Coordinates of C-alpha atoms in Angstrom, one line a residue:
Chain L
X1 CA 76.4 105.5 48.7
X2 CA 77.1 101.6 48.0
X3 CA 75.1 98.6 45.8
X4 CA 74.1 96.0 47.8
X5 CA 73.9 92.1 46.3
X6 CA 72.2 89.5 47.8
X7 CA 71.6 85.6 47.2
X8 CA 69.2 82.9 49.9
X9 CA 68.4 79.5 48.2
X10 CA 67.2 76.2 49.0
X11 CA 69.9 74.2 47.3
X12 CA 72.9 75.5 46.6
X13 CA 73.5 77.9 43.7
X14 CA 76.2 80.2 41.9
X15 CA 75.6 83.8 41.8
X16 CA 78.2 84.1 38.5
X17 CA 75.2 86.0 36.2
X18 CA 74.1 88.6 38.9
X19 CA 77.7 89.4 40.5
X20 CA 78.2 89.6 36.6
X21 CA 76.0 92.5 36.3
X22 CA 76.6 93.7 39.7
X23 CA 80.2 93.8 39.6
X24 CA 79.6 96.2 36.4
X25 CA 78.5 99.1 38.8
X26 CA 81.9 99.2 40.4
X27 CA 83.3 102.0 37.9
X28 CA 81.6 100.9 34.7
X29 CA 77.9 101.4 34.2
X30 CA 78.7 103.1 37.5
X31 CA 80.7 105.2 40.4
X32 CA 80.9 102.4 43.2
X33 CA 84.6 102.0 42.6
X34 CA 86.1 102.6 46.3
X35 CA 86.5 98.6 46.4
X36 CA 84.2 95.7 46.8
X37 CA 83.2 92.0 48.4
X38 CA 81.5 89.2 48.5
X39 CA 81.1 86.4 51.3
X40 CA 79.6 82.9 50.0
X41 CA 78.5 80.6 52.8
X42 CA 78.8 76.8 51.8
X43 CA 77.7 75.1 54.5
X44 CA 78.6 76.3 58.1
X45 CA 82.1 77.7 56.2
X46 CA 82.2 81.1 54.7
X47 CA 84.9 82.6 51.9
X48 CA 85.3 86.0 52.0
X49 CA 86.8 87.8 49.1
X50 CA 87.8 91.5 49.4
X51 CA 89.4 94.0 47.4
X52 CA 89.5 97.6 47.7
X53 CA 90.0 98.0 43.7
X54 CA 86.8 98.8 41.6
X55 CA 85.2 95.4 41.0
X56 CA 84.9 96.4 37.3
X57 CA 88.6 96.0 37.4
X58 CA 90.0 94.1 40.1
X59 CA 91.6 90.6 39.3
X60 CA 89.7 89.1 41.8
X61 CA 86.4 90.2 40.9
X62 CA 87.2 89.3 37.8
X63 CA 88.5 85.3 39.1
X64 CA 84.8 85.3 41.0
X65 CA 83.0 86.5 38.0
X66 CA 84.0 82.9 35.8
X67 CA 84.6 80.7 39.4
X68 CA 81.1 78.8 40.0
X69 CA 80.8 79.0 43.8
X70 CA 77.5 77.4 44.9
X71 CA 76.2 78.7 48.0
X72 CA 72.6 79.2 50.1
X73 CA 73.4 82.5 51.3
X74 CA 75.5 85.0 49.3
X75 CA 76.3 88.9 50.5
X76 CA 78.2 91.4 47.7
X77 CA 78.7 95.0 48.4
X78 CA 80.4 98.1 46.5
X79 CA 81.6 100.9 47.9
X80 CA 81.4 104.1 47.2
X81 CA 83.0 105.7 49.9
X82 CA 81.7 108.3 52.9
X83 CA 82.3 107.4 55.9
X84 CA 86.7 105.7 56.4
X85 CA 89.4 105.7 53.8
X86 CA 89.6 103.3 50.7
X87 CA 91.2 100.4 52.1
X88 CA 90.7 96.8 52.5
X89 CA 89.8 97.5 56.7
X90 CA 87.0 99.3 55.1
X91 CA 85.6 97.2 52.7
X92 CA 82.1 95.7 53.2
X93 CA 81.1 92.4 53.9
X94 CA 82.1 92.4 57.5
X95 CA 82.2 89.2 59.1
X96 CA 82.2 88.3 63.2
X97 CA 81.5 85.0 64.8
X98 CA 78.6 84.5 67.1
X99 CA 77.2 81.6 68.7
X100 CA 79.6 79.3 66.9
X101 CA 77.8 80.9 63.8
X102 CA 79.9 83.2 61.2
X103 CA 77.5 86.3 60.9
X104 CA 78.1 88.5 57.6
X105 CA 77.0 92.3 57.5
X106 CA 76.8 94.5 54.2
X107 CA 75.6 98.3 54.4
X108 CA 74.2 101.0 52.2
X109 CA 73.7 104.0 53.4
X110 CA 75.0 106.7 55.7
X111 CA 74.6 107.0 60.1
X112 CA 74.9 110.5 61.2
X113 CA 75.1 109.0 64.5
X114 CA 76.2 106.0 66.3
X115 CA 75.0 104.1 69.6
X116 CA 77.8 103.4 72.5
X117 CA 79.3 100.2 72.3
X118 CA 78.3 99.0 75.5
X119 CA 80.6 95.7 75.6
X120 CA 84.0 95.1 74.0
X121 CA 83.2 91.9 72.8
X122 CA 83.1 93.1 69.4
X123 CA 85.0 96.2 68.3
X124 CA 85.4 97.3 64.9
X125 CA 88.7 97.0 63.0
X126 CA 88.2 99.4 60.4
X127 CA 86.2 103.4 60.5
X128 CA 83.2 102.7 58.6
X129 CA 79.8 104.0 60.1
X130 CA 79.2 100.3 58.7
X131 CA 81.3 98.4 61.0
X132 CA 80.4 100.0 64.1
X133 CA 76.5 99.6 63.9
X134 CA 77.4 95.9 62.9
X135 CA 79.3 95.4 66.1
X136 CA 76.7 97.4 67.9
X137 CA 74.0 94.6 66.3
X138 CA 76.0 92.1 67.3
X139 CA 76.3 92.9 71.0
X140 CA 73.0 93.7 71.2
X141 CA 72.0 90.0 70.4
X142 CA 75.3 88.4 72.3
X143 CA 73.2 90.5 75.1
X144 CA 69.7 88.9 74.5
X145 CA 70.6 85.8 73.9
X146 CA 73.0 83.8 75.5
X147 CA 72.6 80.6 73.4
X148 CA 71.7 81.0 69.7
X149 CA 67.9 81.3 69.3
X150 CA 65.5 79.9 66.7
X151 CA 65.2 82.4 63.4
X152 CA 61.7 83.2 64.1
X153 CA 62.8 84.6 68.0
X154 CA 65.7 86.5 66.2
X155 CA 64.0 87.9 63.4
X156 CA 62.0 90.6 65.9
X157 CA 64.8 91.4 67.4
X158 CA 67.0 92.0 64.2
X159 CA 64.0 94.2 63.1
X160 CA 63.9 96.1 66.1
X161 CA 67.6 96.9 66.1
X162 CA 67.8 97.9 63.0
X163 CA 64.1 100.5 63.4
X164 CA 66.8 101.9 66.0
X165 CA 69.6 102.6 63.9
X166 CA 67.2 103.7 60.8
X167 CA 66.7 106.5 62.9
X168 CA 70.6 107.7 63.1
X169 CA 70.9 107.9 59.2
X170 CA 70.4 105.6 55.9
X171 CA 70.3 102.1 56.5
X172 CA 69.8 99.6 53.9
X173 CA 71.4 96.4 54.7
X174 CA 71.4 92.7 54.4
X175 CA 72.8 90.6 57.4
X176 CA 73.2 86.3 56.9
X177 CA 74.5 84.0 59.4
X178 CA 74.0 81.1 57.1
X179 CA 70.6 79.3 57.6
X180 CA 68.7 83.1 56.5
X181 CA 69.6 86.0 55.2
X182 CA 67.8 89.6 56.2
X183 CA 67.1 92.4 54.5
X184 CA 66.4 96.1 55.1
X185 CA 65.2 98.9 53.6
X186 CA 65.6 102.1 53.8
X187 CA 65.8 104.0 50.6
X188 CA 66.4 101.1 47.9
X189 CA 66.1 97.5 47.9
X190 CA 64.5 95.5 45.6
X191 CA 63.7 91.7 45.1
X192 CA 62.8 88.8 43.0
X193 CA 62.1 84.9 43.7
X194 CA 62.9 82.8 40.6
X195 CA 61.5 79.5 40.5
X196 CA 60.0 76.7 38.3
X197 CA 59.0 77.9 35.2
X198 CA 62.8 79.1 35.0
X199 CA 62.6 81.3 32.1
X200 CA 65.3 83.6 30.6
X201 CA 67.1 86.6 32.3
X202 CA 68.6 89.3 30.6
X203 CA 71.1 91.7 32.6
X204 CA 70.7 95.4 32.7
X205 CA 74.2 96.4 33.0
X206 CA 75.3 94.1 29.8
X207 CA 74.2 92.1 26.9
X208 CA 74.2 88.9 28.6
X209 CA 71.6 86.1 29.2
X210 CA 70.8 83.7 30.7
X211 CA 68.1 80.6 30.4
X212 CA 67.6 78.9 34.0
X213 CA 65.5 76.2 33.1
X214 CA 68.9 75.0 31.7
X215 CA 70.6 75.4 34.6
X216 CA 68.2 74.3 37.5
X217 CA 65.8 72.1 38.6
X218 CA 62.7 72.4 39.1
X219 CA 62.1 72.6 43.3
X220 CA 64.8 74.9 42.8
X221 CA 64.2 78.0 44.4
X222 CA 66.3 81.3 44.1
X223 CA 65.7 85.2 45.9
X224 CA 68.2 87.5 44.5
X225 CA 67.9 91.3 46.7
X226 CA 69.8 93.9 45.1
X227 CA 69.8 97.8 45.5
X228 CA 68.8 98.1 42.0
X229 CA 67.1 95.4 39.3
X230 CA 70.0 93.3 37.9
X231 CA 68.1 92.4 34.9
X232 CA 65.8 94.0 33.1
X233 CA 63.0 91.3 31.5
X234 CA 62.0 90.1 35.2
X235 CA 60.0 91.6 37.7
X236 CA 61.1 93.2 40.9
X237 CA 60.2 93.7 43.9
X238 CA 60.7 97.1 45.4
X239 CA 60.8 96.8 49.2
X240 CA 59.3 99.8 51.1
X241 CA 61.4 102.1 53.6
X242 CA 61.5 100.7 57.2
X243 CA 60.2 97.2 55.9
X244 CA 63.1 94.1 56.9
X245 CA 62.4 90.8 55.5
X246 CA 64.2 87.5 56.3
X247 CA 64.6 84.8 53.1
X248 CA 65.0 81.2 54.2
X249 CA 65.6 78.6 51.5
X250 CA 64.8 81.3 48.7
X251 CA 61.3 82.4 50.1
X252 CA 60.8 85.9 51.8
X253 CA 59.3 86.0 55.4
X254 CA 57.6 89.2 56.5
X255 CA 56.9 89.8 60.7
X256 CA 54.0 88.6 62.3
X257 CA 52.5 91.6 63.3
X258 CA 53.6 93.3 59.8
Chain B
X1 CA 99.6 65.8 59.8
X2 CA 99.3 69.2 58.3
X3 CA 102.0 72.1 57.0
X4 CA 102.4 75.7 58.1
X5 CA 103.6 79.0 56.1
X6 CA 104.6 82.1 57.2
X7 CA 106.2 85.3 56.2
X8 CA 106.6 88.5 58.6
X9 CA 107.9 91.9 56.8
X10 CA 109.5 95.3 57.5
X11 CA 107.9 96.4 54.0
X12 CA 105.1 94.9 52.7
X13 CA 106.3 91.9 50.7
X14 CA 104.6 89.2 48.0
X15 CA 104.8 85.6 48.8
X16 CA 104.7 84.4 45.4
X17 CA 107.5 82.7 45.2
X18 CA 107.5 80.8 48.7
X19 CA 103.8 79.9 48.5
X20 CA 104.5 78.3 44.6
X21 CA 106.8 75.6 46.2
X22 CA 104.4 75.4 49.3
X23 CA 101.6 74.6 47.7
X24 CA 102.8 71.9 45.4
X25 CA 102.7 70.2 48.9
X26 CA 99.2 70.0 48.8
X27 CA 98.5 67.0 46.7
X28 CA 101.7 67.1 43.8
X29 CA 104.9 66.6 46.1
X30 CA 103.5 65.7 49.4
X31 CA 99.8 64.3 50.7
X32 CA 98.5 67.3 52.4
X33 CA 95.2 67.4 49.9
X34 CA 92.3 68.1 52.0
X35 CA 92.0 71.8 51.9
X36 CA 94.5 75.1 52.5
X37 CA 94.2 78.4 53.1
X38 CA 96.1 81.8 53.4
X39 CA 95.6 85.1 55.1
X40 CA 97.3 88.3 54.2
X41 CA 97.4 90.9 56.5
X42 CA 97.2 94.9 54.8
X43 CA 97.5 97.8 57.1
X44 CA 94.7 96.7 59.7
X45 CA 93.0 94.8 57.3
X46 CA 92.6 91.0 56.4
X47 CA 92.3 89.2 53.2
X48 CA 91.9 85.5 53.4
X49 CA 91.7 82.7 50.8
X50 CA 90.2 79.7 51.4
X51 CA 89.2 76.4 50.1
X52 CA 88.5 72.8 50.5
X53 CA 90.2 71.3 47.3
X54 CA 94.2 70.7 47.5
X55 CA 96.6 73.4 47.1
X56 CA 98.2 72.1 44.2
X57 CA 95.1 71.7 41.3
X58 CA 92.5 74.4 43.2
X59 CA 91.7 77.2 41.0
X60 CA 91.6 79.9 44.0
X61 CA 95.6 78.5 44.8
X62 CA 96.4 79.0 41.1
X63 CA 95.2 82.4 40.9
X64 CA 96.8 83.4 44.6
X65 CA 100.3 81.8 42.8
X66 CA 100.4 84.5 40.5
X67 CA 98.7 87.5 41.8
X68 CA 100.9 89.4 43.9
X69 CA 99.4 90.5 47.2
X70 CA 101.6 92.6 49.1
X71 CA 101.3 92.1 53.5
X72 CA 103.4 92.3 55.9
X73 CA 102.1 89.5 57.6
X74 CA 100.9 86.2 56.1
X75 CA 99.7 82.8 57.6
X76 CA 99.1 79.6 54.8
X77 CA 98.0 75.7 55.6
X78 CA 97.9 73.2 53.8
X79 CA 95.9 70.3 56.0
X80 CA 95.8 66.6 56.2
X81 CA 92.5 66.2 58.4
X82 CA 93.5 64.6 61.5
X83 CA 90.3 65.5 63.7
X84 CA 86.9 66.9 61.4
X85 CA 85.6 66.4 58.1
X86 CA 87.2 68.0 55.0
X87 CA 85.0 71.2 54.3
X88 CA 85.1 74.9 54.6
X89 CA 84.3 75.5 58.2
X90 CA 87.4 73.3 59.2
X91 CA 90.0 74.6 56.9
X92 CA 92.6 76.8 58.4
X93 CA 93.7 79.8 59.0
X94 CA 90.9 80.6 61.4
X95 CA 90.0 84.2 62.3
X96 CA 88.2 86.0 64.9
X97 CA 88.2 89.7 65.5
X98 CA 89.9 90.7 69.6
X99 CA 90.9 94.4 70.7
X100 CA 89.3 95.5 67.6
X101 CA 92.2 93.6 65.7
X102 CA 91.7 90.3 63.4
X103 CA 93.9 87.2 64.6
X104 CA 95.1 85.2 62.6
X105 CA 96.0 81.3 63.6
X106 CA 96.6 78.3 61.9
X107 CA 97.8 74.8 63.6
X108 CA 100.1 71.8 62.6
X109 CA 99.4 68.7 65.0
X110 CA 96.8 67.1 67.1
X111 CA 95.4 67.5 70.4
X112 CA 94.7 64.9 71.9
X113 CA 92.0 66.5 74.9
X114 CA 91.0 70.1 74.8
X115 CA 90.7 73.0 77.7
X116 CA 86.9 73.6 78.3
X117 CA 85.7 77.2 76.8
X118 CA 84.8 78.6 79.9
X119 CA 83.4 82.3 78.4
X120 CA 80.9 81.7 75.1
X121 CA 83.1 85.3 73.6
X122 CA 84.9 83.1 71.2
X123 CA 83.1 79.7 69.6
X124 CA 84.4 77.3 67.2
X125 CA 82.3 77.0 64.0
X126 CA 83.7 73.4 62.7
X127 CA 84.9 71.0 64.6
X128 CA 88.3 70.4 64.7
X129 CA 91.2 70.6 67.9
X130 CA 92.7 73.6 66.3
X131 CA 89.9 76.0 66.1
X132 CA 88.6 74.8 69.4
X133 CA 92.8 75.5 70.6
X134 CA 92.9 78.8 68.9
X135 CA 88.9 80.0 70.9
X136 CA 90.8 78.9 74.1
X137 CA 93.8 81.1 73.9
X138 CA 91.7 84.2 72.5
X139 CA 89.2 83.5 75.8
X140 CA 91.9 83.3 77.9
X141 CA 93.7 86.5 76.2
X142 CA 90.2 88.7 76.3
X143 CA 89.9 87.7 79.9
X144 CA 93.5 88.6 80.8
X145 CA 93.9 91.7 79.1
X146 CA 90.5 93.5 78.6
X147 CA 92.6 96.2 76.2
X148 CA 95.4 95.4 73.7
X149 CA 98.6 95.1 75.5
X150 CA 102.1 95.7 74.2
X151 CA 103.3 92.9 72.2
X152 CA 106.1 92.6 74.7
X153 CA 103.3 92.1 77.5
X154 CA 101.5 89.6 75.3
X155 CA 104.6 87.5 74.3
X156 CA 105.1 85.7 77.4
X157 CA 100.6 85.3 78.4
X158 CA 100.9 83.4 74.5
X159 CA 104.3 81.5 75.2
X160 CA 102.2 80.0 78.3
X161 CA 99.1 79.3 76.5
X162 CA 101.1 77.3 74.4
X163 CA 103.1 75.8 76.6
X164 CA 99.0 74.5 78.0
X165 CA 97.9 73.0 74.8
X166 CA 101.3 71.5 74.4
X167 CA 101.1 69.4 77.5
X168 CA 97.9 67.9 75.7
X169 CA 99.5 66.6 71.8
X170 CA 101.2 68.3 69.2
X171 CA 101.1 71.9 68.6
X172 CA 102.5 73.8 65.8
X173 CA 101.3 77.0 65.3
X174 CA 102.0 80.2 63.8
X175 CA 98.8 83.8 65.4
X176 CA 99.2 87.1 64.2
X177 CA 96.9 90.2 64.6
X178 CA 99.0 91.8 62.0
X179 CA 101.4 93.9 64.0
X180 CA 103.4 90.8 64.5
X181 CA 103.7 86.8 64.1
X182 CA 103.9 84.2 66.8
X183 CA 105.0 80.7 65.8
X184 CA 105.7 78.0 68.4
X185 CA 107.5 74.6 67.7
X186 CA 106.7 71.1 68.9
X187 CA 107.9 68.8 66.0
X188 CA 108.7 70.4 62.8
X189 CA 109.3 74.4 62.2
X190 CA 112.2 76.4 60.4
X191 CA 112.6 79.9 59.4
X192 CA 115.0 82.0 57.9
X193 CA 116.1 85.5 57.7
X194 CA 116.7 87.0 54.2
X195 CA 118.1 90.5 54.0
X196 CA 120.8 92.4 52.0
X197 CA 122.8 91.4 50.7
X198 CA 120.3 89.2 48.7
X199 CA 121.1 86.1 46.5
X200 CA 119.3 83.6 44.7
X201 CA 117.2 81.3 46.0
X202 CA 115.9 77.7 44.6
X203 CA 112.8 75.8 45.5
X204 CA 112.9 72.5 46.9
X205 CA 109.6 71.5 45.2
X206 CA 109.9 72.9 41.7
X207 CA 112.8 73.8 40.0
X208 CA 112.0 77.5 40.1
X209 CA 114.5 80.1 41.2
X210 CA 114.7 84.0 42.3
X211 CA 116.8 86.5 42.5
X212 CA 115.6 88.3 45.3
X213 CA 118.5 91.2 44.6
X214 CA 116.1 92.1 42.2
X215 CA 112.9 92.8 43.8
X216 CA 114.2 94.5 46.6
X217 CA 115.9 96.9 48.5
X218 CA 119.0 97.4 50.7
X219 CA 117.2 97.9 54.0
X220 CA 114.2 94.9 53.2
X221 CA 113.9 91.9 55.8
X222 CA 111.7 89.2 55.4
X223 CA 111.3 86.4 57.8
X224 CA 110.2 83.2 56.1
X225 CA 108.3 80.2 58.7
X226 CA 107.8 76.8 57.8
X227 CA 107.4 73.3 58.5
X228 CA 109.9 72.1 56.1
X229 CA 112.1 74.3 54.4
X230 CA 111.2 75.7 50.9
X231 CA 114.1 76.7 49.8
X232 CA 117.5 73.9 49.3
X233 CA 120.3 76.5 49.2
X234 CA 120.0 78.6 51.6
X235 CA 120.2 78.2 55.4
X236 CA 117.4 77.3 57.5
X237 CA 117.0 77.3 61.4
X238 CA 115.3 74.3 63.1
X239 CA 113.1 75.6 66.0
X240 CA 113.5 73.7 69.4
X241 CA 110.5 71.8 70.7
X242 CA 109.0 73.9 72.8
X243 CA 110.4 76.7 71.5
X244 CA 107.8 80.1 70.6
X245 CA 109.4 83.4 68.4
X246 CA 108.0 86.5 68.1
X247 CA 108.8 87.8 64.3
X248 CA 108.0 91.8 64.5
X249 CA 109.4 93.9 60.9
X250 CA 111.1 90.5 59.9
X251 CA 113.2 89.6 62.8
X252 CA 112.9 87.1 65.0
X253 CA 112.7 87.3 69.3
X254 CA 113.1 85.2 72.1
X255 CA 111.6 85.5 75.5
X256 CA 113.4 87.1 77.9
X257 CA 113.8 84.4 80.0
X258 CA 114.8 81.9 77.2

């Protein structure tokens, strides 16, 4: 299995203290060392960085660990391998353009099975389980919607799709194209929403802290999803299996009829 | 005006030393200082480096100067915004995923009308000529081949897509999926050939010199592709206007018709 990271804001923020922590996991304070990523979208751009080395010791985990990148919508991944070599074709986030949109796709988990890919509008590159239901996501909604919808006609739809490939395997995973970021559960994901009063944060994976009400203002608002609690003086969230939520501007949005 | 890197390998090869002189274009020795960006192809995968900053002071060019990423295919740009604002989603190289194979492609000109997209398969995210150029010719390739062809069969379909966007302002451009580079001349593009037996070679922009007898061996060959040439003792080819080469394991070829 894999760690998932994610970060949805309403102004711009750097993720440096939770990939901190996070990054950790990747053959330190634990076995997710079959290489790593992280995609930060600043405006309609996206930066991708990929490595397959263990993010506790890769050079370029170690460049985005002290490199301030503020971003609305983060997505991190490490990889513990089971489905595709170690490689950099392998290595979680993917990232496929739609409706003029970059999308970026993360997975945790483990399909026994996979749909048909139905079109070949987007194929995977690489082996992964991963990849393939990502594409398979993908042309789903290129099918349903010809012209990019509003979030609240996609979410739904992103829900439904991903009820249907829960039922193949283990699927936790978070999905941005930028304006939102969602996030499913399957076995493990947990939450939090920081926000005025900032307080102090203290990682679980090393002795560092942080204050935000240094570091923020105050209509700042923050959602941080990660498999398991980055720090260990906050409180968490844990999401429940088969529940998807979509953060917009650092608030989580459940369905209608949930 | 903009300028273009490339290197195509029979063994994967580091670019250190050719993107050191390159990317003191980008705001030290020359004016190209609104952004740059470099993908390196590894096996099937992609790992690419963006940012908005220039070349020559940004922190993510610094680190790429001395971390040794081996590909044997790699696309840089350094950009002087001729059409859309400086930011991440206009910052070359662009990539989309065809044939489940990423494409690289990165542009040095300015189109002065575009072809209309006819298919909504491939979608420009910013808003400049180039990306909007480089959705065209993947539309057009997806719609003529609906499965990868040979390179041989594609060489010729690419030499008359950019032969097109020729027709409609300048277009210097270097696309690779990672099996092999295409890079077609309108104004400005040299390239050499270095193979045994290998001498020293010293950079025009800094006065930095290699050996390259020492990190290589006999049977290595490594075509270098750029809009000015890096190097000031060695011997550089000027590309015709008009003129497209297809580099595949580090040597360069010509249409059969040419």
């Amino acid at each position: 299995m894999c760690q998932l990271l994610g970060m949805n804001c309403n102004v711009p923020t750097d993720i440096c203290f939770s990939f901190e922590g996070f990054s950790c996991r990747g053959g330190l304070t634990d076995h997710h060392s079959d290489g790593w990523g992280i995609a930060f979208f600043e405006g309609r751009g996206c930066r991708l960085f990929l490595d397959y080395q263990p993010s506790a010791t890769s050079p370029i985990a170690a460049f985005v660990r002290q490199y301030p990148i503020k971003s609305t919508n983060v997505i991190a991944h490490i990889r513990k391998a089971t489905q595709g070599e170690i490689g950099l074709a392998n290595t979680h986030p993917f990232r496929r353009e739609l409706w003029g949109q970059y999308w970026i796709f993360a997975h945790n988990g483990d399909l026994k099975t996979l749909p048909n890919l139905t079109g070949k509008r987007f194929q995977p590159v690489g082996t992964t389980d991963s990849e393939h239901a990502f594409c398979w996501m993908l042309d789903q909604l290129a099918q349903r919607f010809e012209d990019r919808p509003h979030r609240d006609e996609l979410f739904p739809y992103i829900a439904d799709l991903a009820a249907q490939l829960a039922e193949r395997g283990v699927f936790n995973f978070m999905l941005s194209n930028g304006e939102c970021l969602f996030a499913h559960c399957a076995t493990h994901l947990h939450y939090l929403v920081r926000q005025a009063p900032f307080t102090v944060a203290h990682l679980v994976d090393e002795d560092v802290s942080i204050d935000f009400s240094e570091v923020t203002t105050p209509d700042d608002r923050v959602a941080v999803i990660a498999t398991q609690p980055l720090t260990d003086n906050e409180v968490w969230t844990a999401m429940r299996t088969g529940e998807i939520l979509m953060f917009v501007d650092g608030a989580p949005h459940r369905l209608p009829t949930n």
